[in-house]
PDB file of C-alpha atoms in Angstrom:
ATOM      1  CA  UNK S   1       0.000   0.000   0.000  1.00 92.00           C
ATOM      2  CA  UNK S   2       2.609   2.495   0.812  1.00 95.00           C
ATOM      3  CA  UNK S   3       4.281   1.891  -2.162  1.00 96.00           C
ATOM      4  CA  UNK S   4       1.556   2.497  -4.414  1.00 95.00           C
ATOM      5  CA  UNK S   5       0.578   5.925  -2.242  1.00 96.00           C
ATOM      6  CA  UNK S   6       4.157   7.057  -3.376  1.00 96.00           C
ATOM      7  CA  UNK S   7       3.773   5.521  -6.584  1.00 95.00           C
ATOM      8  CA  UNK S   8       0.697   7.549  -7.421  1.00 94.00           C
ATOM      9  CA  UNK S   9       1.869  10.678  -5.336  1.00 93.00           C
ATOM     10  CA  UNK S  10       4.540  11.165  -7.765  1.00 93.00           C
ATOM     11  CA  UNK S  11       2.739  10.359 -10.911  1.00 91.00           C
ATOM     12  CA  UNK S  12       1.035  13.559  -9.487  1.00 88.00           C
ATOM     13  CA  UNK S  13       3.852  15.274  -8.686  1.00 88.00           C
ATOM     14  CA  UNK S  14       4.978  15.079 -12.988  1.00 88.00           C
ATOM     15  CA  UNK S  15       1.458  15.633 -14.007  1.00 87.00           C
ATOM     16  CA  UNK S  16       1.404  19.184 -11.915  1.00 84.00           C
ATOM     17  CA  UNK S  17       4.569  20.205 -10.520  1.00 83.00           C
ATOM     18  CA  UNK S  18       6.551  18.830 -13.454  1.00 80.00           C
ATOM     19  CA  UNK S  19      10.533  19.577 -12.381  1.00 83.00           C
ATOM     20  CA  UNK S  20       9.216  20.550  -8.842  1.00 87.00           C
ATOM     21  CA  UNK S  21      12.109  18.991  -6.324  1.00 91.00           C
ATOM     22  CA  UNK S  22      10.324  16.572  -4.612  1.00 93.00           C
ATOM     23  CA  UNK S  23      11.257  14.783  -0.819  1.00 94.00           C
ATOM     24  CA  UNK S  24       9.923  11.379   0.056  1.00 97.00           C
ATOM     25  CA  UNK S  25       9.918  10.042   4.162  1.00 96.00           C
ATOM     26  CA  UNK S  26       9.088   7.015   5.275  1.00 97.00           C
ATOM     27  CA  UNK S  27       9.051   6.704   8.919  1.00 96.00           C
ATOM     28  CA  UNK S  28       8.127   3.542  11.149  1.00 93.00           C
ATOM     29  CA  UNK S  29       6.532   4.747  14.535  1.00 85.00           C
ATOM     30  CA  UNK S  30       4.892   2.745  17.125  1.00 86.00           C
ATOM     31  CA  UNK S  31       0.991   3.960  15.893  1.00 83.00           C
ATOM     32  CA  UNK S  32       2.156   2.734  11.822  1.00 94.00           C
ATOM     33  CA  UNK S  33       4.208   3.859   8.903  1.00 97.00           C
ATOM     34  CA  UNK S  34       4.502   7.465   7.956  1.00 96.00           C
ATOM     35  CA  UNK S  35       4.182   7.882   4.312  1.00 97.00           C
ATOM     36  CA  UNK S  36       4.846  11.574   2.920  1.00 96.00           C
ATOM     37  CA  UNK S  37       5.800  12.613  -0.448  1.00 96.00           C
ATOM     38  CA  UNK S  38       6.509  16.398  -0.693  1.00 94.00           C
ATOM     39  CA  UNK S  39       6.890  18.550  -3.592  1.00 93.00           C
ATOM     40  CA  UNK S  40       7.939  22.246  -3.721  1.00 89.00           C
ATOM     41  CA  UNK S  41       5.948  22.902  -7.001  1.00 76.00           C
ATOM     42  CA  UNK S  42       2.704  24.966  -6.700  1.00 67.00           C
ATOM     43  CA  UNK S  43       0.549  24.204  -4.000  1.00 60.00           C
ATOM     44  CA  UNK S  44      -2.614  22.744  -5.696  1.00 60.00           C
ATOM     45  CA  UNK S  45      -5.647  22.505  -4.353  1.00 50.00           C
ATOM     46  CA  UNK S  46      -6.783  19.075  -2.305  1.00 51.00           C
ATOM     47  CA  UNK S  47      -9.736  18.729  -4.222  1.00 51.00           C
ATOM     48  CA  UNK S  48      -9.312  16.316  -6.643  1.00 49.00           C
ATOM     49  CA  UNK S  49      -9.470  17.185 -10.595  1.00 54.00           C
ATOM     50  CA  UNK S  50     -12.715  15.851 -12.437  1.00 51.00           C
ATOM     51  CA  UNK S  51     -10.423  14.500 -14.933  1.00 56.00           C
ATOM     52  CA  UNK S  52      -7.981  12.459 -12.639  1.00 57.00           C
ATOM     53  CA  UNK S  53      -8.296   9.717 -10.052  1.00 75.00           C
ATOM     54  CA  UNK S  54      -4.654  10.343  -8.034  1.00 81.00           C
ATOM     55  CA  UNK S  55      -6.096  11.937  -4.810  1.00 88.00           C
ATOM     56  CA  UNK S  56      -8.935   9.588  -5.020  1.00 90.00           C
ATOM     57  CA  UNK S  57      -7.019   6.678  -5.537  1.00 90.00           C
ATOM     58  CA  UNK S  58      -4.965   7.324  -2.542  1.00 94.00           C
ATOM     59  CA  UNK S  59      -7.532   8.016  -0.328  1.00 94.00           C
ATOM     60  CA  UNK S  60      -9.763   4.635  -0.641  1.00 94.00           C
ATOM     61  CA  UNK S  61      -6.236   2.831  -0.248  1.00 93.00           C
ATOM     62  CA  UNK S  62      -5.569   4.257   3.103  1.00 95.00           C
ATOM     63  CA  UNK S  63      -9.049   3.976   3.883  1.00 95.00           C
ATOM     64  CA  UNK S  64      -8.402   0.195   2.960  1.00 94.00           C
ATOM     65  CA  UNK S  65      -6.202  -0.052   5.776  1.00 92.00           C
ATOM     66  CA  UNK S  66      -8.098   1.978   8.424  1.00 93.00           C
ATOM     67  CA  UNK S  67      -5.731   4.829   8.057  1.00 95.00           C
ATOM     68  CA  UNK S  68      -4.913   8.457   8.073  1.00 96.00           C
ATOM     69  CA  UNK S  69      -4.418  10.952   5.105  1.00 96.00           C
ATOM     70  CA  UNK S  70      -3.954  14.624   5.217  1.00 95.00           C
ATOM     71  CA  UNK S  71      -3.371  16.301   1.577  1.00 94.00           C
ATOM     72  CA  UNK S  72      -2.362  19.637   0.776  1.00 91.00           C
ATOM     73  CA  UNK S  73       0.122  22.780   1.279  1.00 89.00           C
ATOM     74  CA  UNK S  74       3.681  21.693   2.149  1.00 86.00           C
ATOM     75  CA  UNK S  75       5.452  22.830   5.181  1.00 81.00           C
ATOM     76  CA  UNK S  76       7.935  25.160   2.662  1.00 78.00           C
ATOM     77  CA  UNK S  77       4.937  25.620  -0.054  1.00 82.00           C
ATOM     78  CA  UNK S  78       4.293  23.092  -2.770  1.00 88.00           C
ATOM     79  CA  UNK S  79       2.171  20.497  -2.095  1.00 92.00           C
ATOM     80  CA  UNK S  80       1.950  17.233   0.479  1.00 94.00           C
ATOM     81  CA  UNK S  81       0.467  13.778   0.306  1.00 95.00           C
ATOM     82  CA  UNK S  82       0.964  12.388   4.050  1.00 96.00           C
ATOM     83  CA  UNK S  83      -0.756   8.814   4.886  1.00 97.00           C
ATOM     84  CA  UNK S  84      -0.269   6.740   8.325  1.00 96.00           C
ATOM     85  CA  UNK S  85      -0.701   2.834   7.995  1.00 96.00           C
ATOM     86  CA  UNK S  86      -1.091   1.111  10.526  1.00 95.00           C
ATOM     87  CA  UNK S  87       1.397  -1.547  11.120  1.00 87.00           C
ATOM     88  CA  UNK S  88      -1.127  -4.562  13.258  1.00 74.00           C
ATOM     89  CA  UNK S  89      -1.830  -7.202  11.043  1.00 64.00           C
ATOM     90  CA  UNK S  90      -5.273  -7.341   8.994  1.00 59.00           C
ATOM     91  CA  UNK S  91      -7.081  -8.226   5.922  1.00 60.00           C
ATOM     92  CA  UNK S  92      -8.054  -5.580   3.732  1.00 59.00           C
ATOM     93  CA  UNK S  93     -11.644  -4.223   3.886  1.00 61.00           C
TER      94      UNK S  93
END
């Protein structure tokens, strides 16, 4: 799952913020695994586009998992994608 959040993050990240310098953290903590993928292109809105399925995407994964995403302006501008997993075993929904 996280892999596919960054995965789709960055597809983003080209489609809108083509050349934008772009950070990605992954960080284990006891409550799950931080996923955030920040860019410091222009900070688009969190709503996602009629025509595209990125934000969307991302958000029924982590939903999926019974986790957390917050989307939107970067700490230094741009734009951030930052999901929590948690790590206890389950199924999918």
């Amino acid at each position: 799952a996280a892999y596919r959040i960054v995965q789709e993050a960055l597809t983003n990240i080209r489609r809108h913020a083509h050349g934008a310098a772009t950070t990605i953290t992954l960080k284990y903590a006891d409550h799950g695994l931080d996923v955030l993928v920040e860019n410091e292109g222009s900070a688009m809105s969190a709503d996602p586009s009629p025509n595209g399925q990125g934000l969307i995407g991302i958000r029924e994964r982590v939903m999926l998992y019974e986790g957390m995403l917050r989307v939107g302006p970067g700490t230094h501008g741009g734009f951030a994608v930052h999901a929590t997993l948690p790590l206890h075993e389950q199924t999918p929904r």
